[in-house]
Coordinates of C-alpha atoms in Angstrom, one line a residue:
G1 CA 14.0 -17.5 5.6
A2 CA 13.7 -14.1 3.9
T3 CA 16.6 -13.0 1.6
I4 CA 15.1 -9.5 1.0
A5 CA 13.6 -7.2 3.7
L6 CA 11.4 -4.3 2.9
V7 CA 11.4 -1.6 5.6
G8 CA 8.9 1.2 5.6
E9 CA 8.3 4.0 8.1
A10 CA 5.2 3.4 10.3
P11 CA 1.9 1.6 10.0
G12 CA -1.0 3.3 8.2
K13 CA -4.6 2.8 9.2
Q14 CA -5.0 -0.8 7.8
E15 CA -1.5 -1.8 9.0
D16 CA -2.3 -0.6 12.5
E17 CA -5.7 -2.5 12.5
Q18 CA -4.2 -5.7 11.1
G19 CA -0.8 -5.6 12.9
R20 CA 1.0 -6.2 9.6
P21 CA 3.1 -3.9 7.4
F22 CA 2.3 -3.0 3.8
V23 CA -1.3 -4.3 3.7
G24 CA -3.1 -1.0 2.8
P25 CA -3.2 0.8 -0.6
A26 CA 0.6 1.3 -0.6
G27 CA 1.1 -2.4 0.2
K28 CA -1.2 -3.4 -2.6
L29 CA 0.8 -1.3 -5.0
L30 CA 4.0 -2.8 -3.6
D31 CA 2.7 -6.3 -4.3
K32 CA 2.1 -5.3 -7.9
L33 CA 5.6 -3.8 -8.3
L34 CA 7.2 -6.9 -6.7
E35 CA 5.3 -9.0 -9.2
E36 CA 6.3 -6.7 -12.1
V37 CA 9.9 -7.0 -11.2
G38 CA 9.5 -10.7 -10.6
I39 CA 10.7 -10.9 -7.0
S40 CA 9.3 -14.2 -5.9
V41 CA 11.8 -14.9 -3.1
T42 CA 10.6 -14.8 0.5
V43 CA 10.4 -11.1 1.5
W44 CA 10.3 -9.8 5.0
R45 CA 8.2 -6.7 5.6
D46 CA 8.6 -4.4 8.5
N47 CA 8.5 -0.7 9.6
V48 CA 10.9 1.6 11.4
V49 CA 8.2 2.3 14.0
H50 CA 5.5 -0.3 14.9
C51 CA 2.8 2.0 16.3
R52 CA 0.8 4.4 14.1
P53 CA 1.5 7.9 15.2
P54 CA -1.4 10.4 15.7
N55 CA -2.7 11.6 12.3
N56 CA 0.0 9.3 10.7
A57 CA 2.5 12.1 11.2
I58 CA 5.7 10.3 11.9
R59 CA 7.9 13.3 11.3
E60 CA 6.3 15.0 14.4
Y61 CA 7.8 12.2 16.5
P62 CA 11.6 12.1 15.6
D63 CA 12.5 10.4 18.9
A64 CA 10.5 7.3 17.8
V65 CA 12.5 7.1 14.6
Y66 CA 15.8 7.2 16.4
R67 CA 14.9 5.0 19.5
C68 CA 12.7 2.3 18.1
P69 CA 14.8 0.7 15.4
S70 CA 17.8 0.1 17.7
L71 CA 15.5 -1.8 20.1
W72 CA 14.1 -4.3 17.7
L73 CA 14.4 -3.6 14.0
L74 CA 18.2 -3.5 13.5
P75 CA 18.9 -6.5 15.9
G76 CA 16.1 -8.4 14.1
L77 CA 17.5 -7.8 10.7
D78 CA 21.0 -8.8 11.9
A79 CA 19.6 -12.0 13.3
M80 CA 18.1 -13.1 10.0
P81 CA 20.6 -15.7 8.7
N82 CA 19.5 -15.7 5.0
L83 CA 18.9 -12.0 4.7
R84 CA 21.1 -10.4 1.9
V85 CA 19.3 -7.2 0.9
I86 CA 17.4 -4.5 2.8
V87 CA 15.2 -2.1 0.8
A88 CA 14.8 1.2 2.8
M89 CA 11.4 2.4 1.5
G90 CA 11.0 6.1 2.0
A91 CA 12.9 8.9 3.8
T92 CA 12.1 7.7 7.3
A93 CA 13.6 4.2 6.7
G94 CA 16.3 5.7 4.5
I95 CA 17.7 8.0 7.2
L96 CA 18.7 4.9 9.2
F97 CA 21.0 3.7 6.5
F98 CA 21.8 6.9 4.5
P99 CA 22.1 9.6 7.1
G100 CA 22.1 13.2 5.8
K101 CA 20.7 12.2 2.4
R102 CA 17.4 13.5 0.9
A103 CA 14.7 11.1 -0.2
G104 CA 15.3 11.7 -3.9
E105 CA 19.0 10.9 -3.5
M106 CA 18.4 7.9 -1.2
A107 CA 16.2 6.4 -3.9
T108 CA 19.2 6.0 -6.1
L109 CA 21.7 4.7 -3.5
A110 CA 22.9 1.4 -2.3
R111 CA 25.6 0.6 0.3
K112 CA 27.1 -2.4 1.9
L113 CA 26.8 -2.7 5.6
P114 CA 29.6 -4.0 7.9
N115 CA 27.7 -7.3 8.3
G116 CA 27.8 -7.9 4.5
K117 CA 24.2 -7.1 3.8
V118 CA 23.4 -4.5 1.2
V119 CA 20.9 -1.6 1.7
V120 CA 19.0 -0.3 -1.4
G121 CA 17.2 3.1 -1.1
S122 CA 13.7 3.5 -2.6
Y123 CA 10.8 5.8 -2.5
H124 CA 7.9 4.5 -0.3
P125 CA 5.0 3.1 -2.4
A126 CA 2.6 5.6 -0.7
Y127 CA 4.6 8.3 -2.5
A128 CA 4.0 6.6 -5.8
L129 CA 0.3 6.7 -5.1
R130 CA 0.6 10.5 -5.0
G131 CA 3.7 11.0 -7.1
G132 CA 2.7 9.4 -10.3
E133 CA 4.6 7.4 -12.9
A134 CA 8.1 8.7 -12.2
A135 CA 7.9 7.7 -8.6
R136 CA 6.6 4.3 -9.6
E137 CA 9.4 3.8 -12.1
S138 CA 11.9 4.8 -9.5
I139 CA 10.6 2.1 -7.0
V140 CA 10.7 -0.5 -9.8
A141 CA 14.4 0.5 -10.4
S142 CA 15.2 0.1 -6.7
L143 CA 13.5 -3.3 -6.5
R144 CA 15.5 -4.4 -9.6
R145 CA 18.7 -3.3 -7.9
A146 CA 17.6 -5.3 -4.8
A147 CA 17.0 -8.4 -6.9
H148 CA 20.4 -7.9 -8.5
Y149 CA 22.3 -7.6 -5.2
N150 CA 20.4 -10.6 -3.9
I151 CA 21.9 -12.7 -6.7
L152 CA 25.4 -11.3 -6.3
L153 CA 25.3 -12.1 -2.6
G154 CA 24.5 -15.8 -3.2
G155 CA 21.0 -16.3 -4.5
G156 CA 20.8 -19.6 -6.3
P157 CA 18.7 -20.5 -9.3
T158 CA 15.4 -20.7 -7.3
D159 CA 16.3 -17.6 -5.4
R160 CA 16.9 -15.2 -8.3
G161 CA 14.5 -12.5 -7.3
Y162 CA 13.2 -12.1 -10.9

């Protein structure tokens, strides 16, 4: 099973059409960044909200961000026996794990959950498509931290993450 979970905010157009997270332009960038970092372990991909909001404007629907994850995302992550690290990609995912923090601060944070899993904050790859090299480098740093925690929490030689 997956040892690292990548959690985004909500489906974009391609994700909504295909029913899978991170398959659009941001997902293609994420694949490149995972390859660059060398994360080759099984990675679970999911979103805080499963339905694409009108005009892709998730911030206009704050109830969805607070209600949906407790119904399926958080219990699903807890039920994954091999999961060690969760990467909260973007502010919407980050507020679940780093309440009261701003996106730029979340992208530098990590914290251990009561269940022993570690959450690493990160910018969302869609932001890197707009935000340039600094945002891209920040995501790479977050993915490197995730790989590091994966090893610390029991990843073996074939499960190193890089």
